[in-house]
Structure formats: structure tokens, C-alpha cells
PDB file of C-alpha atoms in Angstrom:
ATOM      1  CA  MET A 144       0.000   0.000   0.000  1.00  0.00           C
ATOM      2  CA  ASP A 145       1.186   3.482  -0.749  1.00  0.00           C
ATOM      3  CA  SER A 146       2.464   5.185   2.380  1.00  0.00           C
ATOM      4  CA  GLN A 147       1.096   8.557   1.330  1.00  0.00           C
ATOM      5  CA  THR A 148      -2.219   9.887   2.480  1.00  0.00           C
ATOM      6  CA  GLN A 149      -4.793   9.659  -0.271  1.00  0.00           C
ATOM      7  CA  PRO A 150      -6.281  12.821  -1.756  1.00  0.00           C
ATOM      8  CA  ASP A 151      -9.585  12.183  -0.008  1.00  0.00           C
ATOM      9  CA  GLY A 152      -7.855  12.119   3.370  1.00  0.00           C
ATOM     10  CA  THR A 153      -7.917   8.368   3.833  1.00  0.00           C
ATOM     11  CA  LEU A 154      -4.911   7.250   5.830  1.00  0.00           C
ATOM     12  CA  THR A 155      -2.869   4.260   4.811  1.00  0.00           C
ATOM     13  CA  PHE A 156      -2.452   1.224   6.989  1.00  0.00           C
ATOM     14  CA  ASP A 157       1.097   2.288   7.862  1.00  0.00           C
ATOM     15  CA  GLU A 158      -0.019   5.785   8.779  1.00  0.00           C
ATOM     16  CA  CYS A 159      -2.706   4.399  11.049  1.00  0.00           C
ATOM     17  CA  TRP A 160      -0.244   2.148  12.856  1.00  0.00           C
ATOM     18  CA  GLU A 161       2.229   4.995  13.226  1.00  0.00           C
ATOM     19  CA  LEU A 162      -0.446   7.179  14.813  1.00  0.00           C
ATOM     20  CA  LEU A 163      -1.460   4.328  17.113  1.00  0.00           C
ATOM     21  CA  ALA A 164       2.163   3.787  18.104  1.00  0.00           C
ATOM     22  CA  ASN A 165       2.679   7.470  18.870  1.00  0.00           C
ATOM     23  CA  ASP A 166      -0.328   7.742  21.157  1.00  0.00           C
ATOM     24  CA  THR A 167      -1.150   5.833  24.331  1.00  0.00           C
ATOM     25  CA  VAL A 168      -4.660   6.983  25.200  1.00  0.00           C
ATOM     26  CA  GLY A 169      -7.700   5.805  23.325  1.00  0.00           C
ATOM     27  CA  ARG A 170     -11.371   5.168  23.885  1.00  0.00           C
ATOM     28  CA  LEU A 171     -12.590   1.627  23.679  1.00  0.00           C
ATOM     29  CA  ALA A 172     -16.137   0.762  22.655  1.00  0.00           C
ATOM     30  CA  VAL A 173     -17.700  -2.590  23.477  1.00  0.00           C
ATOM     31  CA  VAL A 174     -21.228  -3.975  23.510  1.00  0.00           C
ATOM     32  CA  VAL A 175     -22.736  -4.919  26.874  1.00  0.00           C
ATOM     33  CA  ASP A 176     -26.221  -6.447  26.820  1.00  0.00           C
ATOM     34  CA  GLY A 177     -26.803  -4.980  23.382  1.00  0.00           C
ATOM     35  CA  HIS A 178     -25.864  -1.475  24.442  1.00  0.00           C
ATOM     36  CA  PRO A 179     -22.659   0.343  23.536  1.00  0.00           C
ATOM     37  CA  GLU A 180     -20.203   1.114  26.311  1.00  0.00           C
ATOM     38  CA  ILE A 181     -17.223   3.399  25.943  1.00  0.00           C
ATOM     39  CA  PHE A 182     -14.313   4.144  28.235  1.00  0.00           C
ATOM     40  CA  PRO A 183     -10.821   5.578  28.000  1.00  0.00           C
ATOM     41  CA  ILE A 184      -7.886   3.224  28.181  1.00  0.00           C
ATOM     42  CA  ASN A 185      -4.148   3.461  28.193  1.00  0.00           C
ATOM     43  CA  TYR A 186      -2.700   1.099  25.636  1.00  0.00           C
ATOM     44  CA  VAL A 187       0.494  -0.002  23.969  1.00  0.00           C
ATOM     45  CA  VAL A 188       1.044  -1.428  20.507  1.00  0.00           C
ATOM     46  CA  HIS A 189       2.404  -4.955  20.732  1.00  0.00           C
ATOM     47  CA  ARG A 190       2.823  -7.244  17.734  1.00  0.00           C
ATOM     48  CA  ARG A 191       0.579  -5.053  15.581  1.00  0.00           C
ATOM     49  CA  SER A 192      -2.241  -5.312  18.065  1.00  0.00           C
ATOM     50  CA  ILE A 193      -3.402  -3.173  20.981  1.00  0.00           C
ATOM     51  CA  ALA A 194      -2.741  -4.306  24.551  1.00  0.00           C
ATOM     52  CA  PHE A 195      -4.170  -2.857  27.742  1.00  0.00           C
ATOM     53  CA  ARG A 196      -4.798  -3.815  31.342  1.00  0.00           C
ATOM     54  CA  THR A 197      -8.029  -3.881  33.276  1.00  0.00           C
ATOM     55  CA  ALA A 198      -9.400  -4.945  36.615  1.00  0.00           C
ATOM     56  CA  GLY A 199     -11.285  -8.189  36.631  1.00  0.00           C
ATOM     57  CA  VAL A 200     -14.224  -7.489  38.833  1.00  0.00           C
ATOM     58  CA  THR A 201     -16.373  -5.323  36.623  1.00  0.00           C
ATOM     59  CA  LYS A 202     -19.174  -6.052  34.258  1.00  0.00           C
ATOM     60  CA  LEU A 203     -16.988  -4.603  31.556  1.00  0.00           C
ATOM     61  CA  TRP A 204     -14.433  -7.253  32.203  1.00  0.00           C
ATOM     62  CA  SER A 205     -16.818  -9.975  31.128  1.00  0.00           C
ATOM     63  CA  ALA A 206     -17.537  -7.900  28.038  1.00  0.00           C
ATOM     64  CA  LEU A 207     -13.862  -7.851  27.167  1.00  0.00           C
ATOM     65  CA  SER A 208     -13.248 -11.545  26.700  1.00  0.00           C
ATOM     66  CA  GLU A 209     -13.441 -12.660  23.100  1.00  0.00           C
ATOM     67  CA  ARG A 210     -15.733  -9.868  22.136  1.00  0.00           C
ATOM     68  CA  PRO A 211     -15.931  -7.359  19.303  1.00  0.00           C
ATOM     69  CA  ALA A 212     -14.447  -4.011  20.228  1.00  0.00           C
ATOM     70  CA  ALA A 213     -13.325  -0.787  18.585  1.00  0.00           C
ATOM     71  CA  LEU A 214     -10.564   1.564  19.668  1.00  0.00           C
ATOM     72  CA  GLU A 215     -10.536   5.164  18.503  1.00  0.00           C
ATOM     73  CA  ILE A 216      -7.804   7.785  18.767  1.00  0.00           C
ATOM     74  CA  ASP A 217      -7.802  11.265  17.348  1.00  0.00           C
ATOM     75  CA  GLY A 218      -5.775  14.421  17.349  1.00  0.00           C
ATOM     76  CA  TYR A 219      -4.627  17.475  15.510  1.00  0.00           C
ATOM     77  CA  ASP A 220      -1.468  18.069  13.515  1.00  0.00           C
ATOM     78  CA  PRO A 221      -0.406  21.715  13.837  1.00  0.00           C
ATOM     79  CA  HIS A 222       1.990  21.383  10.900  1.00  0.00           C
ATOM     80  CA  THR A 223      -0.708  20.488   8.419  1.00  0.00           C
ATOM     81  CA  GLU A 224      -3.565  22.093  10.372  1.00  0.00           C
ATOM     82  CA  GLU A 225      -5.503  18.912   9.945  1.00  0.00           C
ATOM     83  CA  ALA A 226      -7.331  16.755  12.412  1.00  0.00           C
ATOM     84  CA  TRP A 227      -7.193  12.991  12.209  1.00  0.00           C
ATOM     85  CA  SER A 228      -9.022   9.995  13.573  1.00  0.00           C
ATOM     86  CA  VAL A 229      -8.042   6.326  13.548  1.00  0.00           C
ATOM     87  CA  VAL A 230     -10.301   3.393  14.442  1.00  0.00           C
ATOM     88  CA  LEU A 231      -9.149  -0.182  15.001  1.00  0.00           C
ATOM     89  CA  ARG A 232     -11.989  -2.710  14.941  1.00  0.00           C
ATOM     90  CA  GLY A 233     -11.504  -6.272  16.002  1.00  0.00           C
ATOM     91  CA  ASP A 234     -11.959  -8.788  18.763  1.00  0.00           C
ATOM     92  CA  THR A 235     -10.542  -8.866  22.238  1.00  0.00           C
ATOM     93  CA  GLN A 236      -8.776 -11.787  23.808  1.00  0.00           C
ATOM     94  CA  VAL A 237      -7.204 -12.345  27.199  1.00  0.00           C
ATOM     95  CA  ILE A 238      -3.417 -12.434  27.233  1.00  0.00           C
ATOM     96  CA  GLU A 239      -2.510 -15.507  29.251  1.00  0.00           C
ATOM     97  CA  ASP A 240       1.155 -15.953  28.432  1.00  0.00           C
ATOM     98  CA  GLN A 241       3.405 -14.411  31.073  1.00  0.00           C
ATOM     99  CA  ALA A 242       6.114 -13.604  28.535  1.00  0.00           C
ATOM    100  CA  ASP A 243       3.576 -11.591  26.572  1.00  0.00           C
ATOM    101  CA  LYS A 244       2.456  -9.813  29.740  1.00  0.00           C
ATOM    102  CA  ASP A 245       6.046  -8.971  30.534  1.00  0.00           C
ATOM    103  CA  ALA A 246       6.582  -7.704  27.008  1.00  0.00           C
ATOM    104  CA  VAL A 247       3.547  -5.461  27.313  1.00  0.00           C
ATOM    105  CA  ASP A 248       4.740  -4.119  30.656  1.00  0.00           C
ATOM    106  CA  SER A 249       8.165  -3.438  29.205  1.00  0.00           C
ATOM    107  CA  LEU A 250       6.519  -1.180  26.634  1.00  0.00           C
ATOM    108  CA  GLY A 251       5.533   1.163  29.413  1.00  0.00           C
ATOM    109  CA  LEU A 252       1.891   0.289  29.893  1.00  0.00           C
ATOM    110  CA  GLU A 253       0.658   1.885  33.071  1.00  0.00           C
ATOM    111  CA  PRO A 254      -2.680   1.568  34.757  1.00  0.00           C
ATOM    112  CA  TRP A 255      -4.863   4.626  34.448  1.00  0.00           C
ATOM    113  CA  GLN A 256      -5.897   4.559  38.060  1.00  0.00           C
ATOM    114  CA  PRO A 257      -3.758   3.249  40.866  1.00  0.00           C
ATOM    115  CA  GLY A 258      -4.818  -0.219  41.867  1.00  0.00           C
ATOM    116  CA  GLU A 259      -4.603  -3.715  40.605  1.00  0.00           C
ATOM    117  CA  LYS A 260      -5.213  -4.225  36.912  1.00  0.00           C
ATOM    118  CA  ALA A 261      -4.460  -7.897  36.813  1.00  0.00           C
ATOM    119  CA  ASN A 262      -5.927  -8.717  33.436  1.00  0.00           C
ATOM    120  CA  TYR A 263      -4.162  -8.146  30.179  1.00  0.00           C
ATOM    121  CA  ILE A 264      -6.318  -7.774  27.100  1.00  0.00           C
ATOM    122  CA  ARG A 265      -5.337  -7.759  23.455  1.00  0.00           C
ATOM    123  CA  LEU A 266      -7.399  -6.166  20.690  1.00  0.00           C
ATOM    124  CA  SER A 267      -6.483  -7.840  17.431  1.00  0.00           C
ATOM    125  CA  GLY A 268      -7.620  -5.798  14.494  1.00  0.00           C
ATOM    126  CA  ARG A 269      -9.763  -7.023  11.651  1.00  0.00           C
ATOM    127  CA  ALA A 270     -10.144  -3.555  10.179  1.00  0.00           C
ATOM    128  CA  LEU A 271      -8.039  -0.448  10.570  1.00  0.00           C
ATOM    129  CA  THR A 272      -9.208   2.824   9.089  1.00  0.00           C
ATOM    130  CA  GLY A 273      -8.140   6.412   9.439  1.00  0.00           C
ATOM    131  CA  ARG A 274      -8.699   9.765   7.878  1.00  0.00           C
ATOM    132  CA  ARG A 275      -7.216  13.217   7.967  1.00  0.00           C
ATOM    133  CA  PHE A 276      -9.157  16.353   7.199  1.00  0.00           C
ATOM    134  CA  LYS A 277      -9.117  20.087   7.426  1.00  0.00           C
ATOM    135  CA  VAL A 278     -11.123  21.436  10.297  1.00  0.00           C
ATOM    136  CA  ASN A 279     -13.373  24.437  10.062  1.00  0.00           C
ATOM    137  CA  ARG A 280     -11.579  26.411  12.719  1.00  0.00           C
ATOM    138  CA  PRO A 281      -7.950  25.313  12.922  1.00  0.00           C
ATOM    139  CA  ASP A 282      -7.161  28.110  15.364  1.00  0.00           C
ATOM    140  CA  VAL A 283      -9.076  26.413  18.098  1.00  0.00           C
ATOM    141  CA  TRP A 284      -7.159  23.183  17.684  1.00  0.00           C
ATOM    142  CA  ALA A 285      -3.706  24.610  18.014  1.00  0.00           C
ATOM    143  CA  THR A 286      -3.580  24.299  21.779  1.00  0.00           C
ATOM    144  CA  ARG A 287      -4.453  20.650  21.862  1.00  0.00           C
ATOM    145  CA  VAL A 288      -1.071  19.240  22.592  1.00  0.00           C
ATOM    146  CA  GLN A 289      -0.313  16.060  20.740  1.00  0.00           C
ATOM    147  CA  ASP A 290       2.844  14.943  22.370  1.00  0.00           C
ATOM    148  CA  LYS A 291       3.911  11.989  24.421  1.00  0.00           C
ATOM    149  CA  ARG A 292       2.920  13.706  27.611  1.00  0.00           C
ATOM    150  CA  ARG A 293      -0.707  13.660  26.663  1.00  0.00           C
ATOM    151  CA  ALA A 294      -0.273   9.951  26.390  1.00  0.00           C
ATOM    152  CA  SER A 295      -0.157   9.238  30.093  1.00  0.00           C
ATOM    153  CA  PHE A 296      -3.867   8.964  30.590  1.00  0.00           C
ATOM    154  CA  GLU A 297      -3.876   5.553  32.149  1.00  0.00           C
TER     155      GLU A 297
ATOM    156  CA  MET B 270     -28.441  14.914  45.129  1.00  0.00           C
ATOM    157  CA  ASP B 271     -25.449  16.365  46.912  1.00  0.00           C
ATOM    158  CA  SER B 272     -23.417  18.530  44.569  1.00  0.00           C
ATOM    159  CA  GLN B 273     -20.132  17.426  46.098  1.00  0.00           C
ATOM    160  CA  THR B 274     -17.978  14.693  44.633  1.00  0.00           C
ATOM    161  CA  GLN B 275     -18.290  11.544  46.678  1.00  0.00           C
ATOM    162  CA  PRO B 276     -15.264  10.190  48.557  1.00  0.00           C
ATOM    163  CA  ASP B 277     -14.935   7.331  46.093  1.00  0.00           C
ATOM    164  CA  GLY B 278     -14.667   9.766  43.202  1.00  0.00           C
ATOM    165  CA  THR B 279     -18.162   9.297  41.887  1.00  0.00           C
ATOM    166  CA  LEU B 280     -19.397  12.507  40.315  1.00  0.00           C
ATOM    167  CA  THR B 281     -22.854  13.835  40.993  1.00  0.00           C
ATOM    168  CA  PHE B 282     -25.434  14.314  38.302  1.00  0.00           C
ATOM    169  CA  ASP B 283     -24.900  18.065  38.380  1.00  0.00           C
ATOM    170  CA  GLU B 284     -21.145  17.699  38.110  1.00  0.00           C
ATOM    171  CA  CYS B 285     -21.533  15.436  35.093  1.00  0.00           C
ATOM    172  CA  TRP B 286     -23.807  17.918  33.335  1.00  0.00           C
ATOM    173  CA  GLU B 287     -21.456  20.762  34.136  1.00  0.00           C
ATOM    174  CA  LEU B 288     -18.539  18.880  32.599  1.00  0.00           C
ATOM    175  CA  LEU B 289     -20.640  18.032  29.551  1.00  0.00           C
ATOM    176  CA  ALA B 290     -21.639  21.681  29.190  1.00  0.00           C
ATOM    177  CA  ASN B 291     -18.031  22.852  29.415  1.00  0.00           C
ATOM    178  CA  ASP B 292     -16.758  20.518  26.701  1.00  0.00           C
ATOM    179  CA  THR B 293     -17.852  20.198  23.087  1.00  0.00           C
ATOM    180  CA  VAL B 294     -15.913  17.178  21.836  1.00  0.00           C
ATOM    181  CA  GLY B 295     -16.839  13.640  22.756  1.00  0.00           C
ATOM    182  CA  ARG B 296     -16.660  10.155  21.340  1.00  0.00           C
ATOM    183  CA  LEU B 297     -19.895   8.461  20.488  1.00  0.00           C
ATOM    184  CA  ALA B 298     -20.271   4.685  20.564  1.00  0.00           C
ATOM    185  CA  VAL B 299     -23.049   2.911  18.690  1.00  0.00           C
ATOM    186  CA  VAL B 300     -23.708  -0.667  17.655  1.00  0.00           C
ATOM    187  CA  VAL B 301     -23.674  -1.484  13.942  1.00  0.00           C
ATOM    188  CA  ASP B 302     -24.511  -5.041  12.942  1.00  0.00           C
ATOM    189  CA  GLY B 303     -23.694  -6.218  16.442  1.00  0.00           C
ATOM    190  CA  HIS B 304     -20.277  -4.581  16.445  1.00  0.00           C
ATOM    191  CA  PRO B 305     -19.296  -1.457  18.353  1.00  0.00           C
ATOM    192  CA  GLU B 306     -18.465   1.662  16.374  1.00  0.00           C
ATOM    193  CA  ILE B 307     -16.888   4.764  17.842  1.00  0.00           C
ATOM    194  CA  PHE B 308     -16.255   8.192  16.406  1.00  0.00           C
ATOM    195  CA  PRO B 309     -15.569  11.698  17.640  1.00  0.00           C
ATOM    196  CA  ILE B 310     -18.333  14.254  17.493  1.00  0.00           C
ATOM    197  CA  ASN B 311     -18.796  17.881  18.274  1.00  0.00           C
ATOM    198  CA  TYR B 312     -21.839  18.363  20.433  1.00  0.00           C
ATOM    199  CA  VAL B 313     -23.827  20.899  22.395  1.00  0.00           C
ATOM    200  CA  VAL B 314     -25.970  20.424  25.469  1.00  0.00           C
ATOM    201  CA  HIS B 315     -29.578  21.305  24.711  1.00  0.00           C
ATOM    202  CA  ARG B 316     -32.464  20.684  27.109  1.00  0.00           C
ATOM    203  CA  ARG B 317     -30.351  18.319  29.223  1.00  0.00           C
ATOM    204  CA  SER B 318     -29.599  16.160  26.231  1.00  0.00           C
ATOM    205  CA  ILE B 319     -26.745  16.016  23.731  1.00  0.00           C
ATOM    206  CA  ALA B 320     -27.252  17.324  20.204  1.00  0.00           C
ATOM    207  CA  PHE B 321     -24.954  16.885  17.221  1.00  0.00           C
ATOM    208  CA  ARG B 322     -25.056  16.966  13.440  1.00  0.00           C
ATOM    209  CA  THR B 323     -24.142  14.276  10.966  1.00  0.00           C
ATOM    210  CA  ALA B 324     -24.251  13.592   7.269  1.00  0.00           C
ATOM    211  CA  GLY B 325     -27.052  11.335   6.115  1.00  0.00           C
ATOM    212  CA  VAL B 326     -25.380   9.102   3.618  1.00  0.00           C
ATOM    213  CA  THR B 327     -23.301   6.854   5.810  1.00  0.00           C
ATOM    214  CA  LYS B 328     -23.951   3.499   7.337  1.00  0.00           C
ATOM    215  CA  LEU B 329     -23.504   5.180  10.666  1.00  0.00           C
ATOM    216  CA  TRP B 330     -26.408   7.424   9.924  1.00  0.00           C
ATOM    217  CA  SER B 331     -28.793   4.511   9.862  1.00  0.00           C
ATOM    218  CA  ALA B 332     -27.283   3.384  13.140  1.00  0.00           C
ATOM    219  CA  LEU B 333     -28.074   6.736  14.705  1.00  0.00           C
ATOM    220  CA  SER B 334     -31.837   6.702  14.395  1.00  0.00           C
ATOM    221  CA  GLU B 335     -33.578   5.559  17.547  1.00  0.00           C
ATOM    222  CA  ARG B 336     -30.647   3.494  18.698  1.00  0.00           C
ATOM    223  CA  PRO B 337     -28.791   3.008  21.940  1.00  0.00           C
ATOM    224  CA  ALA B 338     -25.652   5.101  22.108  1.00  0.00           C
ATOM    225  CA  ALA B 339     -23.078   6.237  24.633  1.00  0.00           C
ATOM    226  CA  LEU B 340     -21.124   9.468  24.698  1.00  0.00           C
ATOM    227  CA  GLU B 341     -17.891   9.722  26.655  1.00  0.00           C
ATOM    228  CA  ILE B 342     -15.832  12.782  27.528  1.00  0.00           C
ATOM    229  CA  ASP B 343     -12.742  12.935  29.686  1.00  0.00           C
ATOM    230  CA  GLY B 344     -10.102  15.333  30.812  1.00  0.00           C
ATOM    231  CA  TYR B 345      -7.729  16.443  33.504  1.00  0.00           C
ATOM    232  CA  ASP B 346      -8.144  19.079  36.170  1.00  0.00           C
ATOM    233  CA  PRO B 347      -4.777  20.714  36.923  1.00  0.00           C
ATOM    234  CA  HIS B 348      -6.128  22.270  40.125  1.00  0.00           C
ATOM    235  CA  THR B 349      -6.947  18.973  41.737  1.00  0.00           C
ATOM    236  CA  GLU B 350      -4.474  16.908  39.687  1.00  0.00           C
ATOM    237  CA  GLU B 351      -7.258  14.483  38.963  1.00  0.00           C
ATOM    238  CA  ALA B 352      -8.525  13.010  35.752  1.00  0.00           C
ATOM    239  CA  TRP B 353     -12.220  12.568  35.113  1.00  0.00           C
ATOM    240  CA  SER B 354     -14.479  10.702  32.763  1.00  0.00           C
ATOM    241  CA  VAL B 355     -18.203  11.137  32.124  1.00  0.00           C
ATOM    242  CA  VAL B 356     -20.430   8.756  30.158  1.00  0.00           C
ATOM    243  CA  LEU B 357     -23.984   9.515  29.018  1.00  0.00           C
ATOM    244  CA  ARG B 358     -25.904   6.427  27.931  1.00  0.00           C
ATOM    245  CA  GLY B 359     -29.221   6.633  26.179  1.00  0.00           C
ATOM    246  CA  ASP B 360     -30.997   6.506  22.878  1.00  0.00           C
ATOM    247  CA  THR B 361     -30.663   8.670  19.820  1.00  0.00           C
ATOM    248  CA  GLN B 362     -33.493  10.318  17.988  1.00  0.00           C
ATOM    249  CA  VAL B 363     -33.647  12.535  14.936  1.00  0.00           C
ATOM    250  CA  ILE B 364     -34.428  16.173  15.618  1.00  0.00           C
ATOM    251  CA  GLU B 365     -37.164  17.098  13.167  1.00  0.00           C
ATOM    252  CA  ASP B 366     -38.406  20.377  14.575  1.00  0.00           C
ATOM    253  CA  GLN B 367     -36.827  23.377  12.844  1.00  0.00           C
ATOM    254  CA  ALA B 368     -37.044  25.490  15.986  1.00  0.00           C
ATOM    255  CA  ASP B 369     -35.026  22.870  17.820  1.00  0.00           C
ATOM    256  CA  LYS B 370     -32.475  22.770  14.995  1.00  0.00           C
ATOM    257  CA  ASP B 371     -32.161  26.527  15.148  1.00  0.00           C
ATOM    258  CA  ALA B 372     -31.753  26.400  18.909  1.00  0.00           C
ATOM    259  CA  VAL B 373     -28.973  23.852  18.536  1.00  0.00           C
ATOM    260  CA  ASP B 374     -27.235  25.969  15.901  1.00  0.00           C
ATOM    261  CA  SER B 375     -27.500  29.025  18.111  1.00  0.00           C
ATOM    262  CA  LEU B 376     -25.537  27.154  20.763  1.00  0.00           C
ATOM    263  CA  GLY B 377     -22.535  27.168  18.471  1.00  0.00           C
ATOM    264  CA  LEU B 378     -22.620  23.656  17.106  1.00  0.00           C
ATOM    265  CA  GLU B 379     -20.255  23.429  14.177  1.00  0.00           C
ATOM    266  CA  PRO B 380     -19.607  20.558  11.837  1.00  0.00           C
ATOM    267  CA  TRP B 381     -16.345  18.793  12.413  1.00  0.00           C
ATOM    268  CA  GLN B 382     -15.465  18.649   8.760  1.00  0.00           C
ATOM    269  CA  PRO B 383     -16.582  21.181   6.194  1.00  0.00           C
ATOM    270  CA  GLY B 384     -19.534  19.905   4.250  1.00  0.00           C
ATOM    271  CA  GLU B 385     -23.169  19.324   4.719  1.00  0.00           C
ATOM    272  CA  LYS B 386     -24.291  17.791   7.976  1.00  0.00           C
ATOM    273  CA  ALA B 387     -27.979  17.995   7.349  1.00  0.00           C
ATOM    274  CA  ASN B 388     -29.151  15.689  10.089  1.00  0.00           C
ATOM    275  CA  TYR B 389     -29.557  16.729  13.670  1.00  0.00           C
ATOM    276  CA  ILE B 390     -29.418  13.999  16.283  1.00  0.00           C
ATOM    277  CA  ARG B 391     -30.299  14.084  19.947  1.00  0.00           C
ATOM    278  CA  LEU B 392     -28.931  11.695  22.538  1.00  0.00           C
ATOM    279  CA  SER B 393     -31.366  11.586  25.437  1.00  0.00           C
ATOM    280  CA  GLY B 394     -29.745  10.074  28.474  1.00  0.00           C
ATOM    281  CA  ARG B 395     -31.093   7.211  30.477  1.00  0.00           C
ATOM    282  CA  ALA B 396     -27.980   6.968  32.609  1.00  0.00           C
ATOM    283  CA  LEU B 397     -25.290   9.517  33.388  1.00  0.00           C
ATOM    284  CA  THR B 398     -22.218   8.503  35.328  1.00  0.00           C
ATOM    285  CA  GLY B 399     -18.893  10.099  36.024  1.00  0.00           C
ATOM    286  CA  ARG B 400     -15.869   9.665  38.178  1.00  0.00           C
ATOM    287  CA  ARG B 401     -12.814  11.587  39.191  1.00  0.00           C
ATOM    288  CA  PHE B 402      -9.578   9.975  40.277  1.00  0.00           C
ATOM    289  CA  LYS B 403      -5.953  10.575  40.940  1.00  0.00           C
ATOM    290  CA  VAL B 404      -3.715   9.506  38.115  1.00  0.00           C
ATOM    291  CA  ASN B 405      -0.454   7.724  38.571  1.00  0.00           C
ATOM    292  CA  ARG B 406       1.588  10.376  36.838  1.00  0.00           C
ATOM    293  CA  PRO B 407      -0.116  13.739  37.131  1.00  0.00           C
ATOM    294  CA  ASP B 408       2.883  15.491  35.594  1.00  0.00           C
ATOM    295  CA  VAL B 409       2.109  14.063  32.194  1.00  0.00           C
ATOM    296  CA  TRP B 410      -1.442  15.350  32.281  1.00  0.00           C
ATOM    297  CA  ALA B 411      -0.679  18.935  32.962  1.00  0.00           C
ATOM    298  CA  THR B 412      -0.316  19.933  29.334  1.00  0.00           C
ATOM    299  CA  ARG B 413      -3.644  18.585  28.233  1.00  0.00           C
ATOM    300  CA  VAL B 414      -5.525  21.787  27.849  1.00  0.00           C
ATOM    301  CA  GLN B 415      -9.122  21.622  28.985  1.00  0.00           C
ATOM    302  CA  ASP B 416     -10.459  24.879  27.777  1.00  0.00           C
ATOM    303  CA  LYS B 417     -13.109  25.960  25.357  1.00  0.00           C
ATOM    304  CA  ARG B 418     -10.632  26.053  22.509  1.00  0.00           C
ATOM    305  CA  ARG B 419     -10.110  22.335  22.675  1.00  0.00           C
ATOM    306  CA  ALA B 420     -13.784  22.064  22.114  1.00  0.00           C
ATOM    307  CA  SER B 421     -13.756  22.916  18.426  1.00  0.00           C
ATOM    308  CA  PHE B 422     -13.262  19.415  17.205  1.00  0.00           C
ATOM    309  CA  GLU B 423     -16.250  19.234  14.947  1.00  0.00           C
TER     310      GLU B 423
END
């Protein structure tokens, strides 16, 4: 695939992965009892999938095992004055292998809130899409810092 | 309901609405063909519900009529060094009344991308929850500007 953004703003696969790798905070959507749920997570990219940690006592936890999910990230590029959004759709699975857990931890994954987050979840993508577009009022975007520091949500 | 944040970080109803009113960018989750979808929207608070505009030609559009949806916003408060997250869960409905559309426009709702966003959607909440919590590394949050300017996503 061409690594250049398409004229219509569609991002390439490689661009999407680069944006995912450069961010660490996203919002995950899952379906619980037929209703959409959404919550922010801190994540790392591991083996071209998304890994994150969660506590195991919530209703959401049961929704995170082998279930369809979508992760969205977005931001603004002051150089091009364009906003962007990337969505990874796929299925979650529990990471059981300790070596994989260690690898994820070594990538700097931190829990959002203090407290035990014993479960490691992987979101393996079936579809990855992204787009970049001019915004109507670029001036109001300029202060939205898109650096690593913003990434410490979790 | 007490207007003070509870000791466990649970936000009151009024606090949640205040945070919703002070932001204008959220991520909306809906269910399409049994799978979760998530995308950023620009919204306004109108009559204690969320209103936003969307184009009418997408698959998402059909998912936005009379469907369960969840809107999430989050941010960081540098004064308290706490992060927060608010989720409004409910059902969408199409705004048909022109007076309501005008009222929504008068609140400053702008389309995210240039182009026609002819459809007005309301998310009426059935459940509103929020929480506030200390983050592990408050230093990395401090640059995430939570002012009105960030709100011009759409």
C-alpha cells in the first residue's frame, strides 16, 4: 500500500499504525447487553495489536473476553492544520502468556488509576481505518497538545 | 443529590452535566450489525440532552436513528491533579423540529469537517455517570488543555 495519504484524506495502513504507536490513550467501545459502552484506556502497541490492562471485577471485564471491540484515537497536527481519527476494529482476547504480559509491561503500559489491573487484554484488528481532514476552525485546535505527555492517561 | 464529589470519586449528576456543558468534543459509541463503532463528534448540550449533526449518507447514519448510544468525555483538572471521565448512555433520535435545529445551531454547534451535515441527532440520556480519580503520573497530564478552545473538534 502506498504510504502517502490519499487525496480524499484516507490514511494508509502504515499511517494508522504509526499514529497508534505514537499515542497511548484511546477510547474503547464494546457492547454490553446490546448497548454500547465506551471508556478511556491506556494502551500499547504490541505485535501489531493493541494491549491494555483492566481490573477483573467489573461487568466490563466480562464484556472484554473474546468480544468485538473498537478503539478510537484522534488528534490534531499543527503542521498540516488537519485533524485525524483512527479506528481499530476487532476482537478482544485475554493475554494468558506471562512472557507476553512482561513484554507489554516493558513497553511502558501503566494503569490509568492506581490499583490492581491484573488482566491483560489484546485487541487484534480485523479492520483499521483512518482519515485526515481540514477542520473548520484550525485556530481552536492549536492548543491541543499532541505529544507523548498527553499519552499518560492511564 | 449532593453537589459534592463523593469520597470514592463518583461525580454527581450536576457535576456530570457541568462537565458536559463545558466541553464540546466527545466520542460516540453505537452498535452497527452487532459490532461497536466509535467516532468523535462535536456536540452541544440542549435541554439536558446532547445534540450533534451528521451527514445522512453513511452506514452510521442509519445506526443513529432511535438506537442506543453512549457518549464519553474525559479530561484532567490541573487544580486537583485528577482526571475525570463522564459517560452519558441513552438513545438517539432525529431532531425534526426546525425550531429545535435553530436552537442547537444558536448554541454554536459546528460541523467537524466542512460539508453538509444535514441531520440533527439528539442523545437523550437514560444513565449519566462520572468519576474523578488521581492519576499515577499527574505530571504528564498537565499539558492537556481543557479549555473551550479544545472544544472545536467538529
